[in-house]
Short mmCIF file of C-alpha atoms in Angstrom, two decimals:
data_model
loop_
_atom_site.label_atom_id
_atom_site.label_comp_id
_atom_site.label_asym_id
_atom_site.label_seq_id
_atom_site.Cartn_x
_atom_site.Cartn_y
_atom_site.Cartn_z
CA MET H 1 191.24 165.28 145.48
CA VAL H 2 194.11 166.74 143.47
CA ASP H 3 195.32 170.03 144.94
CA GLY H 4 197.85 170.92 142.26
CA THR H 5 200.78 171.20 144.68
CA GLY H 6 203.98 169.21 144.64
CA THR H 7 207.48 169.26 146.03
CA GLY H 8 209.02 170.95 142.96
CA ILE H 9 208.45 172.26 139.45
CA GLY H 10 206.99 169.48 137.33
CA ASP H 11 206.57 167.05 140.21
CA PRO H 12 203.27 165.14 140.41
CA PRO H 13 200.63 166.96 142.45
CA ASP H 14 199.21 165.46 145.59
CA GLY H 15 196.24 163.14 145.30
CA LEU H 16 197.35 161.19 142.22
CA THR H 17 197.04 157.43 142.15
CA GLY H 18 200.03 155.24 141.50
CA ALA H 19 199.02 154.71 137.87
CA GLU H 20 198.60 158.46 137.38
CA ILE H 21 201.99 159.23 138.92
CA GLY H 22 203.59 156.80 136.47
CA MET H 23 201.77 158.44 133.57
CA TRP H 24 202.89 161.90 134.77
CA GLN H 25 206.53 160.86 134.87
CA ALA H 26 206.36 159.12 131.48
CA PHE H 27 204.85 162.31 130.00
CA ARG H 28 207.79 164.41 131.20
CA ASN H 29 210.22 161.82 129.90
CA GLY H 30 208.45 161.40 126.54
CA SER H 31 208.39 157.62 126.98
CA VAL H 32 205.67 155.01 126.50
CA TYR H 33 203.56 154.28 129.57
CA ASP H 34 202.63 150.61 129.15
CA LEU H 35 200.28 148.96 131.64
CA ARG H 36 199.59 145.76 129.70
CA SER H 37 199.61 142.50 131.62
CA GLY H 38 201.14 140.37 128.88
CA ASP H 39 198.01 138.22 128.50
CA PRO H 40 196.50 138.95 125.06
CA ASP H 41 192.97 138.08 126.18
CA VAL H 42 193.11 140.30 129.26
CA ASP H 43 194.82 143.13 127.36
CA ASP H 44 192.24 143.19 124.57
CA PRO H 45 190.52 146.60 124.98
CA HIS H 46 187.45 145.24 123.19
CA GLY H 47 187.19 142.12 125.33
CA GLY H 48 185.16 141.45 128.44
CA HIS H 49 187.95 141.32 131.04
CA ALA H 50 187.75 144.10 133.62
CA TRP H 51 190.72 146.38 134.13
CA GLY H 52 191.32 147.36 137.75
CA PRO H 53 192.54 150.59 139.33
CA GLU H 54 196.15 149.59 138.75
CA ARG H 55 195.52 150.15 135.02
CA SER H 56 193.15 153.12 135.30
CA VAL H 57 193.75 156.88 135.16
CA ARG H 58 191.24 159.70 135.42
CA ALA H 59 190.35 161.58 132.26
CA ARG H 60 190.84 164.84 134.16
CA ILE H 61 194.52 164.07 134.70
CA VAL H 62 194.97 163.11 131.03
CA ALA H 63 193.39 166.43 129.99
CA TRP H 64 195.66 168.27 132.47
CA LEU H 65 198.74 166.77 130.82
CA LEU H 66 197.49 167.55 127.33
CA LEU H 67 196.43 171.15 127.95
CA ASP H 68 198.80 172.37 130.67
CA GLY H 69 201.24 169.60 131.42
CA PRO H 70 204.53 169.90 133.31
CA PRO H 71 207.75 170.78 131.52
CA ALA H 72 209.79 168.01 129.98
CA LEU H 73 212.86 166.67 131.69
CA SER H 74 216.13 168.15 130.56
CA GLY H 75 217.03 166.87 127.12
CA ARG H 76 213.60 165.25 126.57
CA VAL H 77 210.42 166.16 124.65
CA SER H 78 207.18 165.71 126.58
CA SER H 79 204.55 163.52 124.95
CA LEU H 80 201.65 161.36 126.01
CA LYS H 81 202.15 157.76 124.90
CA LEU H 82 199.81 155.32 126.61
CA GLN H 83 199.40 151.60 126.03
CA GLY H 84 196.94 149.29 127.76
CA VAL H 85 195.53 152.10 129.95
CA GLN H 86 191.90 152.63 130.97
CA ILE H 87 190.69 156.25 131.04
CA ILE H 88 187.92 156.85 133.56
CA ASP H 89 185.15 159.42 132.95
CA VAL H 90 184.78 161.83 129.99
CA LEU H 91 187.98 163.04 128.34
CA ASP H 92 187.19 166.68 127.58
CA VAL H 93 189.69 168.90 125.74
CA ALA H 94 187.06 170.88 123.79
CA GLY H 95 188.41 174.15 122.45
CA GLY H 96 191.87 173.52 123.87
CA GLY H 97 195.26 173.67 122.24
CA VAL H 98 197.21 170.41 122.60
CA VAL H 99 200.90 170.86 121.83
CA PRO H 100 202.44 167.50 122.89
CA TYR H 101 202.45 164.51 120.62
CA VAL H 102 199.61 162.12 121.56
CA GLU H 103 199.54 158.39 120.94
CA MET H 104 197.29 155.89 122.69
CA LYS H 105 197.39 152.21 121.81
CA GLN H 106 195.08 149.46 123.03
CA CYS H 107 193.48 151.83 125.53
CA ARG H 108 189.96 151.62 126.86
CA PHE H 109 187.84 154.73 127.37
CA GLU H 110 185.04 154.47 129.90
CA LYS H 111 183.11 157.39 128.40
CA GLU H 112 183.17 159.56 125.29
CA ILE H 113 186.02 161.76 124.08
CA LEU H 114 185.13 165.43 123.61
CA MET H 115 187.46 167.48 121.43
CA PRO H 116 185.33 169.85 119.32
CA GLU H 117 187.32 172.88 118.12
CA ALA H 118 190.48 171.53 119.76
CA ARG H 119 193.85 171.90 118.06
CA PHE H 120 196.48 169.15 117.89
CA THR H 121 199.77 168.63 116.17
CA THR H 122 199.33 164.88 115.64
CA LEU H 123 196.83 162.55 117.33
CA ARG H 124 197.00 158.77 117.15
CA LEU H 125 194.44 156.45 118.71
CA VAL H 126 195.28 152.88 117.69
CA ASP H 127 193.18 149.81 118.53
CA CYS H 128 191.25 151.63 121.27
CA SER H 129 187.73 151.11 122.57
CA VAL H 130 185.84 154.42 122.58
CA PRO H 131 182.13 154.94 123.36
CA ARG H 132 182.00 158.01 121.09
CA LEU H 133 184.33 160.56 119.53
CA GLU H 134 183.04 164.13 119.35
CA ALA H 135 185.49 166.10 117.20
CA ALA H 136 183.55 168.65 115.19
CA ARG H 137 185.81 171.42 113.83
CA VAL H 138 188.89 169.76 115.33
CA HIS H 139 192.16 170.94 113.76
CA THR H 140 195.35 168.91 113.37
CA GLU H 141 198.56 170.14 111.82
CA GLY H 142 199.62 166.57 111.10
CA ASP H 143 197.84 163.22 111.04
CA LEU H 144 194.74 161.95 112.76
CA HIS H 145 195.04 158.19 113.12
CA LEU H 146 192.13 156.01 114.33
CA PRO H 147 193.00 152.55 112.93
CA ARG H 148 191.50 149.40 114.46
CA CYS H 149 189.50 151.45 116.97
CA ARG H 150 185.94 150.59 117.89
CA PHE H 151 183.47 153.41 118.36
CA HIS H 152 180.25 152.18 119.94
CA ASN H 153 178.14 155.32 119.42
CA GLY H 154 179.58 156.93 116.33
CA VAL H 155 182.22 159.47 115.34
CA ARG H 156 181.64 163.13 114.59
CA LEU H 157 184.21 164.97 112.46
CA THR H 158 181.95 167.67 110.99
CA ASP H 159 184.00 170.55 109.50
CA ALA H 160 187.21 169.01 110.86
CA HIS H 161 190.52 170.07 109.33
CA ILE H 162 193.17 167.34 109.07
CA GLY H 163 196.53 168.74 108.02
CA THR H 164 197.92 165.59 106.40
CA ASP H 165 196.41 162.06 106.58
CA LEU H 166 193.28 160.65 108.18
CA LEU H 167 193.50 156.92 108.89
CA LEU H 168 190.49 154.77 109.72
CA ASN H 169 191.85 151.44 108.53
CA GLN H 170 190.10 148.41 110.08
CA ALA H 171 188.08 150.61 112.42
CA VAL H 172 184.60 149.48 113.49
CA VAL H 173 182.01 152.22 113.96
CA TYR H 174 178.46 151.70 115.21
CA ARG H 175 175.63 154.15 114.76
CA ASP H 176 174.64 156.99 117.05
CA ARG H 177 171.08 157.78 118.06
CA ARG H 178 170.50 159.50 114.70
CA GLY H 179 171.57 156.47 112.71
CA LYS H 180 174.95 157.92 111.68
CA SER H 181 178.18 155.98 112.07
CA ILE H 182 180.60 158.69 110.93
CA MET H 183 179.50 162.29 110.41
CA ALA H 184 182.23 164.13 108.51
CA ASP H 185 180.28 166.69 106.50
CA GLY H 186 182.47 169.58 105.37
CA MET H 187 185.67 167.88 106.56
CA SER H 188 188.94 168.67 104.78
CA VAL H 189 191.89 166.29 104.65
CA GLY H 190 195.18 167.65 103.36
CA GLN H 191 196.46 164.40 101.90
CA ASP H 192 195.01 160.85 101.97
CA LEU H 193 191.90 159.58 103.67
CA GLN H 194 192.52 155.88 104.18
CA ALA H 195 189.55 153.94 105.48
CA GLU H 196 190.50 150.50 104.22
CA MET H 197 188.66 147.48 105.64
CA LEU H 198 186.53 149.93 107.62
CA GLU H 199 183.31 148.50 109.06
CA THR H 200 180.39 150.83 109.65
CA HIS H 201 176.90 150.15 111.01
CA GLY H 202 175.02 153.32 110.12
CA GLU H 203 175.31 156.09 107.56
CA LEU H 204 178.82 157.25 106.62
CA SER H 205 178.27 160.91 105.78
CA LEU H 206 180.90 162.90 103.83
CA ARG H 207 178.74 165.66 102.38
CA GLY H 208 180.87 168.46 100.95
CA ALA H 209 184.11 166.90 102.23
CA THR H 210 187.45 167.58 100.51
CA VAL H 211 190.36 165.14 100.23
CA GLY H 212 193.70 166.47 98.99
CA VAL H 213 194.96 163.24 97.42
CA SER H 214 193.00 159.94 97.38
CA LEU H 215 190.13 158.43 99.33
CA SER H 216 190.50 154.70 99.80
CA LEU H 217 187.69 152.46 101.01
CA ARG H 218 189.39 149.30 99.80
CA GLY H 219 187.88 146.20 101.35
CA SER H 220 185.48 148.18 103.52
CA ARG H 221 182.05 146.97 104.55
CA LEU H 222 179.46 149.68 104.91
CA SER H 223 175.96 148.90 106.11
CA ASN H 224 172.94 150.83 107.25
CA ALA H 225 169.98 148.69 108.21
CA TYR H 226 168.18 151.71 109.69
CA GLY H 227 168.21 154.17 106.78
CA ARG H 228 168.27 154.50 103.04
CA ARG H 229 171.99 155.13 102.47
CA ALA H 230 175.16 153.54 103.77
CA LEU H 231 177.42 156.12 102.08
CA ASN H 232 176.12 159.66 101.70
CA ALA H 233 178.72 161.90 100.07
CA PRO H 234 177.22 164.47 97.70
CA GLN H 235 179.55 167.28 96.56
CA LEU H 236 182.58 165.26 97.65
CA THR H 237 185.87 166.49 96.18
CA VAL H 238 188.80 164.09 95.81
CA GLU H 239 191.82 165.50 94.05
CA ARG H 240 192.92 162.10 92.76
CA THR H 241 191.07 158.75 93.02
CA LEU H 242 188.17 157.29 94.96
CA TYR H 243 188.77 153.57 95.53
CA LEU H 244 185.83 151.24 96.23
CA THR H 245 187.94 148.19 95.45
CA PRO H 246 189.34 145.03 97.12
CA ALA H 247 192.00 144.97 99.83
CA GLY H 248 194.45 142.17 100.52
CA VAL H 249 193.72 140.13 103.65
CA GLY H 250 196.44 138.96 105.99
CA ASN H 251 199.14 141.23 104.61
CA PRO H 252 199.54 144.63 106.31
CA LEU H 253 201.18 146.03 103.21
CA GLN H 254 197.93 145.56 101.31
CA THR H 255 196.04 148.06 103.45
CA SER H 256 198.22 150.95 102.47
CA GLY H 257 196.72 152.08 99.18
CA SER H 258 198.13 149.44 96.82
CA THR H 259 196.25 147.01 94.59
CA PRO H 260 196.49 143.38 95.79
CA ALA H 261 198.79 141.22 93.70
CA ARG H 262 197.38 138.30 91.73
CA GLY H 263 196.83 135.31 94.01
CA THR H 264 196.41 137.41 97.17
CA ARG H 265 193.33 136.61 99.24
CA VAL H 266 191.18 139.73 99.07
CA GLN H 267 188.22 141.30 100.79
CA ARG H 268 185.96 143.20 98.42
CA PHE H 269 184.32 146.50 99.08
CA GLU H 270 180.71 145.78 100.08
CA CYS H 271 177.88 148.19 100.71
CA GLN H 272 174.59 147.20 102.31
CA GLY H 273 172.49 150.24 101.49
CA GLY H 274 172.40 153.10 99.02
CA VAL H 275 175.35 155.18 97.85
CA ARG H 276 175.11 158.88 96.99
CA LEU H 277 178.03 160.64 95.27
CA ASP H 278 176.00 163.31 93.45
CA ASP H 279 177.90 166.36 92.15
CA GLY H 280 181.24 164.88 93.20
CA ARG H 281 184.55 165.94 91.64
CA PHE H 282 187.31 163.35 91.27
CA GLY H 283 190.62 164.41 89.76
CA ASP H 284 191.82 161.03 88.44
CA ALA H 285 189.19 158.30 88.69
CA VAL H 286 186.31 156.60 90.45
CA ASP H 287 187.24 152.92 90.77
CA LEU H 288 184.49 150.37 91.47
CA ASP H 289 186.50 147.25 90.61
CA GLN H 290 184.77 144.13 92.06
CA ALA H 291 182.60 146.24 94.39
CA ARG H 292 179.39 144.66 95.68
CA PHE H 293 176.25 146.71 96.24
CA HIS H 294 173.40 145.09 98.13
CA LEU H 295 170.42 147.34 97.46
CA GLU H 296 166.72 147.27 98.16
CA ASN H 297 164.31 148.09 95.35
CA ASP H 298 164.07 151.77 96.41
CA GLN H 299 167.83 152.28 96.87
CA GLU H 300 170.38 153.62 94.40
CA VAL H 301 174.04 153.92 93.62
CA SER H 302 173.70 157.54 92.59
CA LEU H 303 176.48 159.16 90.55
CA ARG H 304 174.39 162.06 89.29
CA ARG H 305 176.44 164.89 87.77
CA ILE H 306 179.81 163.55 88.94
CA GLN H 307 182.87 164.68 86.98
CA THR H 308 185.96 162.52 86.61
CA PRO H 309 188.47 161.70 83.87
CA GLU H 310 187.84 157.98 84.36
CA LEU H 311 184.99 155.84 85.66
CA ARG H 312 185.95 152.20 86.20
CA PHE H 313 182.55 150.55 86.34
CA LEU H 314 183.77 147.02 86.99
CA CYS H 315 181.59 146.10 89.95
CA GLU H 316 179.29 143.12 90.37
CA ARG H 317 175.83 143.55 88.92
CA PRO H 318 173.39 144.62 91.67
CA GLU H 319 170.42 142.28 91.92
CA ARG H 320 168.04 145.08 92.96
CA GLY H 321 167.97 148.86 93.12
CA ARG H 322 169.27 151.24 90.45
CA ILE H 323 172.51 152.67 89.09
CA VAL H 324 172.03 156.36 88.23
CA LEU H 325 174.53 158.23 86.03
CA SER H 326 172.25 161.06 84.92
CA GLY H 327 174.23 164.18 84.05
CA ALA H 328 177.60 162.57 84.84
CA LYS H 329 180.63 163.63 82.76
CA VAL H 330 183.59 161.31 82.28
CA VAL H 331 186.35 161.05 79.70
CA ASN H 332 187.05 157.30 79.80
CA LEU H 333 184.33 154.79 80.64
CA ILE H 334 185.93 151.47 81.53
CA ASP H 335 183.26 148.83 81.97
CA ARG H 336 182.31 145.24 81.44
CA ALA H 337 179.05 143.87 80.09
CA VAL H 338 178.25 141.79 83.19
CA SER H 339 178.51 144.79 85.55
CA TRP H 340 175.48 146.71 84.30
CA PRO H 341 171.99 146.03 85.70
CA GLY H 342 169.12 144.90 83.51
CA PRO H 343 166.01 146.80 82.35
CA GLY H 344 164.74 149.30 84.89
CA GLY H 345 167.96 149.24 86.89
CA LEU H 346 169.92 151.95 85.06
CA ARG H 347 169.48 155.67 84.31
CA VAL H 348 171.88 157.51 81.96
CA GLY H 349 169.97 160.61 80.85
CA GLY H 350 172.52 163.34 80.14
CA PHE H 351 175.46 161.00 80.83
CA THR H 352 178.42 162.00 78.65
CA TYR H 353 181.63 160.10 77.98
CA GLU H 354 184.32 160.48 75.32
CA ASN H 355 185.91 157.03 75.13
CA LEU H 356 184.66 153.50 75.72
CA ILE H 357 187.21 151.01 77.05
CA PRO H 358 185.48 147.66 77.62
CA SER H 359 187.13 145.19 79.98
CA GLY H 360 186.44 141.85 78.37
CA PRO H 361 183.94 141.07 75.59
CA PHE H 362 181.32 143.74 75.04
CA PRO H 363 179.80 143.27 71.54
CA LEU H 364 177.66 145.94 69.97
CA ALA H 365 174.48 143.91 70.50
CA ARG H 366 175.14 143.91 74.26
CA ARG H 367 175.91 147.62 74.16
CA LEU H 368 172.53 148.26 72.51
CA GLU H 369 170.87 146.14 75.20
CA TRP H 370 172.68 148.36 77.73
CA LEU H 371 171.14 151.45 76.13
CA SER H 372 167.72 149.88 76.00
CA ALA H 373 167.91 148.96 79.70
CA ALA H 374 168.95 152.52 80.52
CA THR H 375 166.05 154.15 78.65
CA PRO H 376 162.72 152.55 79.60
CA GLU H 377 161.16 155.53 77.85
CA TYR H 378 162.62 156.48 74.49
CA SER H 379 165.28 159.18 74.57
CA PRO H 380 167.51 159.95 71.56
CA GLU H 381 170.41 161.47 73.49
CA PRO H 382 172.01 158.23 74.82
CA TYR H 383 171.98 156.68 71.34
CA GLU H 384 173.48 159.78 69.76
CA ARG H 385 176.18 159.93 72.43
CA LEU H 386 177.18 156.30 71.84
CA ALA H 387 177.18 156.81 68.07
CA THR H 388 179.40 159.88 68.40
CA VAL H 389 181.90 158.03 70.60
CA LEU H 390 182.02 155.08 68.18
CA ARG H 391 182.44 157.37 65.17
CA ASN H 392 185.24 159.31 66.86
CA SER H 393 187.04 156.04 67.53
CA GLY H 394 186.80 155.07 63.82
CA GLU H 395 183.96 152.54 64.15
CA ASP H 396 181.63 154.08 61.57
CA ALA H 397 179.71 150.87 60.85
CA ASP H 398 178.89 150.38 64.53
CA ALA H 399 177.89 154.04 64.81
CA ARG H 400 175.39 153.57 61.97
CA GLU H 401 173.96 150.49 63.68
CA VAL H 402 173.42 152.50 66.85
CA LEU H 403 171.60 155.27 64.97
CA LEU H 404 169.50 152.66 63.17
CA ALA H 405 168.57 151.18 66.56
CA LYS H 406 167.61 154.68 67.68
CA GLN H 407 165.20 155.07 64.75
CA ARG H 408 163.66 151.67 65.40
CA ARG H 409 163.21 152.53 69.06
CA ARG H 410 161.66 155.88 68.12
CA ARG H 411 159.29 154.16 65.69
CA GLU H 412 157.57 152.36 68.59
CA THR H 413 156.45 155.74 69.99
CA LEU H 414 154.83 156.98 66.76
CA PRO H 415 151.14 156.87 65.68
CA PRO H 416 150.09 154.05 63.31
CA ALA H 417 150.49 155.95 60.03
CA ALA H 418 153.96 157.22 60.91
CA LYS H 419 154.86 153.78 62.21
CA ILE H 420 153.94 152.22 58.83
CA TRP H 421 156.07 154.81 57.03
CA GLY H 422 158.88 153.97 59.42
CA TYR H 423 158.65 150.28 58.59
CA ILE H 424 158.79 151.12 54.88
CA GLN H 425 161.95 153.19 55.41
CA ASP H 426 163.45 150.42 57.50
CA TRP H 427 162.71 147.62 55.03
CA THR H 428 163.87 149.57 52.02
CA VAL H 429 166.96 151.58 53.01
CA ALA H 430 167.22 151.02 56.78
CA TYR H 431 166.46 154.72 57.41
CA GLY H 432 169.36 155.65 55.14
CA TYR H 433 171.99 153.95 57.26
CA ARG H 434 172.31 151.07 54.80
CA PRO H 435 172.26 152.85 51.41
CA GLY H 436 173.24 149.68 49.56
CA ARG H 437 169.71 148.40 50.11
CA ALA H 438 168.32 151.10 47.80
CA ALA H 439 170.52 149.91 44.95
CA VAL H 440 169.37 146.33 45.51
CA TRP H 441 165.70 147.30 45.45
CA MET H 442 166.25 149.41 42.35
CA ALA H 443 167.96 146.51 40.61
CA VAL H 444 165.16 144.12 41.56
CA LEU H 445 162.46 146.49 40.32
CA TRP H 446 164.40 147.24 37.15
CA ALA H 447 164.89 143.53 36.38
CA ALA H 448 161.25 142.74 37.10
CA GLY H 449 160.05 145.67 34.98
CA THR H 450 162.37 144.76 32.11
CA LEU H 451 161.17 141.15 32.11
CA ALA H 452 157.50 142.16 32.32
CA PHE H 453 157.54 144.88 29.69
CA SER H 454 159.43 142.74 27.24
CA HIS H 455 156.09 140.90 26.76
CA ALA H 456 153.90 144.02 26.75
CA SER H 457 152.06 145.40 23.75
CA HIS H 458 153.43 148.91 23.17
CA PRO H 459 152.04 150.74 20.15
CA PRO H 460 153.47 154.27 19.83
CA VAL H 461 151.38 157.28 20.73
CA LYS H 462 152.49 159.04 17.50
CA PRO H 463 153.70 156.67 14.82
CA GLY H 464 157.02 157.68 13.36
CA GLU H 465 158.00 159.85 16.35
CA ALA H 466 158.66 157.20 18.99
CA PRO H 467 162.21 156.07 19.79
CA ASN H 468 163.28 152.46 19.50
CA TRP H 469 161.49 150.32 22.09
CA SER H 470 163.68 149.22 24.99
CA PRO H 471 161.97 147.42 27.91
CA ALA H 472 165.04 148.05 30.10
CA LEU H 473 165.17 151.81 29.44
CA PHE H 474 161.38 152.08 29.70
CA SER H 475 161.36 150.38 33.11
CA LEU H 476 164.23 152.54 34.36
CA ASP H 477 162.47 155.69 33.12
CA LEU H 478 159.41 154.74 35.16
CA ILE H 479 161.41 153.91 38.33
CA LEU H 480 163.57 157.04 38.34
CA PRO H 481 161.46 160.11 39.16
CA VAL H 482 162.31 163.50 37.64
CA ILE H 483 164.97 162.04 35.29
CA ASP H 484 163.74 161.62 31.68
CA LEU H 485 165.39 158.84 29.68
CA GLY H 486 163.24 159.44 26.56
CA GLN H 487 161.00 156.37 26.85
CA ASP H 488 158.10 157.29 29.10
CA GLY H 489 155.23 159.04 27.30
CA PHE H 490 155.85 157.62 23.83
CA TRP H 491 153.98 154.32 24.18
CA LYS H 492 150.38 153.31 24.70
CA LEU H 493 149.90 150.74 27.45
CA ARG H 494 146.51 149.16 27.99
CA GLY H 495 144.81 147.15 30.71
CA GLY H 496 147.07 145.58 33.27
CA TRP H 497 150.21 147.07 31.78
CA GLN H 498 149.03 150.53 32.75
CA TRP H 499 148.67 149.35 36.34
CA ALA H 500 152.12 147.75 36.19
CA ALA H 501 153.62 151.04 35.02
CA THR H 502 151.78 152.92 37.77
CA VAL H 503 153.11 150.51 40.44
CA LEU H 504 156.68 150.98 39.16
CA ILE H 505 156.25 154.76 39.31
CA LEU H 506 154.89 154.64 42.89
CA LEU H 507 157.62 152.28 44.06
CA GLY H 508 160.21 154.50 42.43
CA TRP H 509 158.90 157.55 44.27
CA ILE H 510 158.83 155.65 47.59
CA LEU H 511 162.41 154.54 47.09
CA ALA H 512 163.49 158.03 46.09
CA THR H 513 161.73 159.59 49.08
CA THR H 514 163.24 157.15 51.58
CA VAL H 515 166.69 157.62 50.06
CA ALA H 516 166.26 161.39 50.30
CA ALA H 517 165.10 161.11 53.93
CA GLY H 518 168.10 158.94 54.76
CA ALA H 519 170.49 161.29 52.98
CA THR H 520 169.01 164.27 54.84
CA ARG H 521 169.44 162.40 58.12
CA LEU H 522 173.05 161.57 57.32
CA LEU H 523 173.81 165.16 56.31
CA ARG H 524 172.20 166.47 59.50
CA ARG H 525 174.24 163.99 61.53
CA GLY H 526 177.41 165.20 59.81
#
């Protein structure tokens, strides 16, 4: 029993163990209380070696120091700095106000840590073994650091408020009984959330979370074998950039938010399970460089209705599942041809972008295949969006090819009669997007008509009133509707020549109609 009495102000109370007395004195002195043995295998908090009573303190005494600890020694600042210590029983500071600085390294917790609605200045747990962390609505004025920790039954940070940075680098988090690894819905982080080379086994939930600077998941490996999604973060707000990119391995400097230098051995971001970032807001970019998504057929990387100035879609092509960009709005789309999934694996309805910045070769034919894969059922909007972007960047010829591909795709949805008319427009003037074809057809018909009618018998309808016979002008007068060149109507044609003239007139009207339809389409586009 601990009776709370001692020989003087700040002295350890009666009933403390030797390890607890040492911790008490180190707290008043503000020094590190290190109980490591010096053997790395024995001191590993995640290993199987038992730690005896000489390295163990009761969670009740730790909570006493944190919530109502003794005054610091003269000229010192009290703080709890533990290293290589085992904490027995549940550490419960729920609802309490913790003023001293707290740092625990390579410590082992026998049972869960309870700190919902607690308030800290700064809290650092580094390389600790923790059954579970319950910290809903926790509030820190400074950082919350949890790097290299292992949480065996999940972490709960729902509605937590982190004043500056949240660090989860190289942490390992297993699922709780609900299949969640980290529950941080509604959490706010004042500056950076660094979770680089994080390993999760269960759903990482960040629904409605807010990050004041950047969110880095560089080199992380997220998996959820028990549910549909490994990362569930709809309505996530990141003021700068979301990184799902590689991290350098073997160099501590590479897990601090920088991009690995060329030649550095890297660990890619990998996700075993679906990703949901619907309705997210990202102030600078969403970066998927070299990311790997291992999806089942019913799983998605969902970016529905996200808004960001830049989407760097440079990931590996998923073998299964779908990429969904429906309703997303970006300014710059940076992508590569080999990153996009094939037919049935992409949805882009309502996806808007202003500039295309391909990384590597991305010819127009591949871009049209990209659109076709994204629209298993015909939709004009994606084609019109691509054409607008190409036209705004000065690539008018490519824009016309995209709109021509749109008309050909639309033609496949039409009834037979309209489909035949579509083929005629395509063969003659390419729906108006290749107007030079009309001139070629006109020239061919004119030459053929001139050659044919140069051998035709052509007595005048009214002798003495007919103009001079010109097979060239006569053929052109037949081909050009409406325009009168003074040849048609003055000559009698018999037999097959009447049919030849009729064919020229019909072909002229078809050409004129298709040219007019194409011109109307071009004017409407303008």
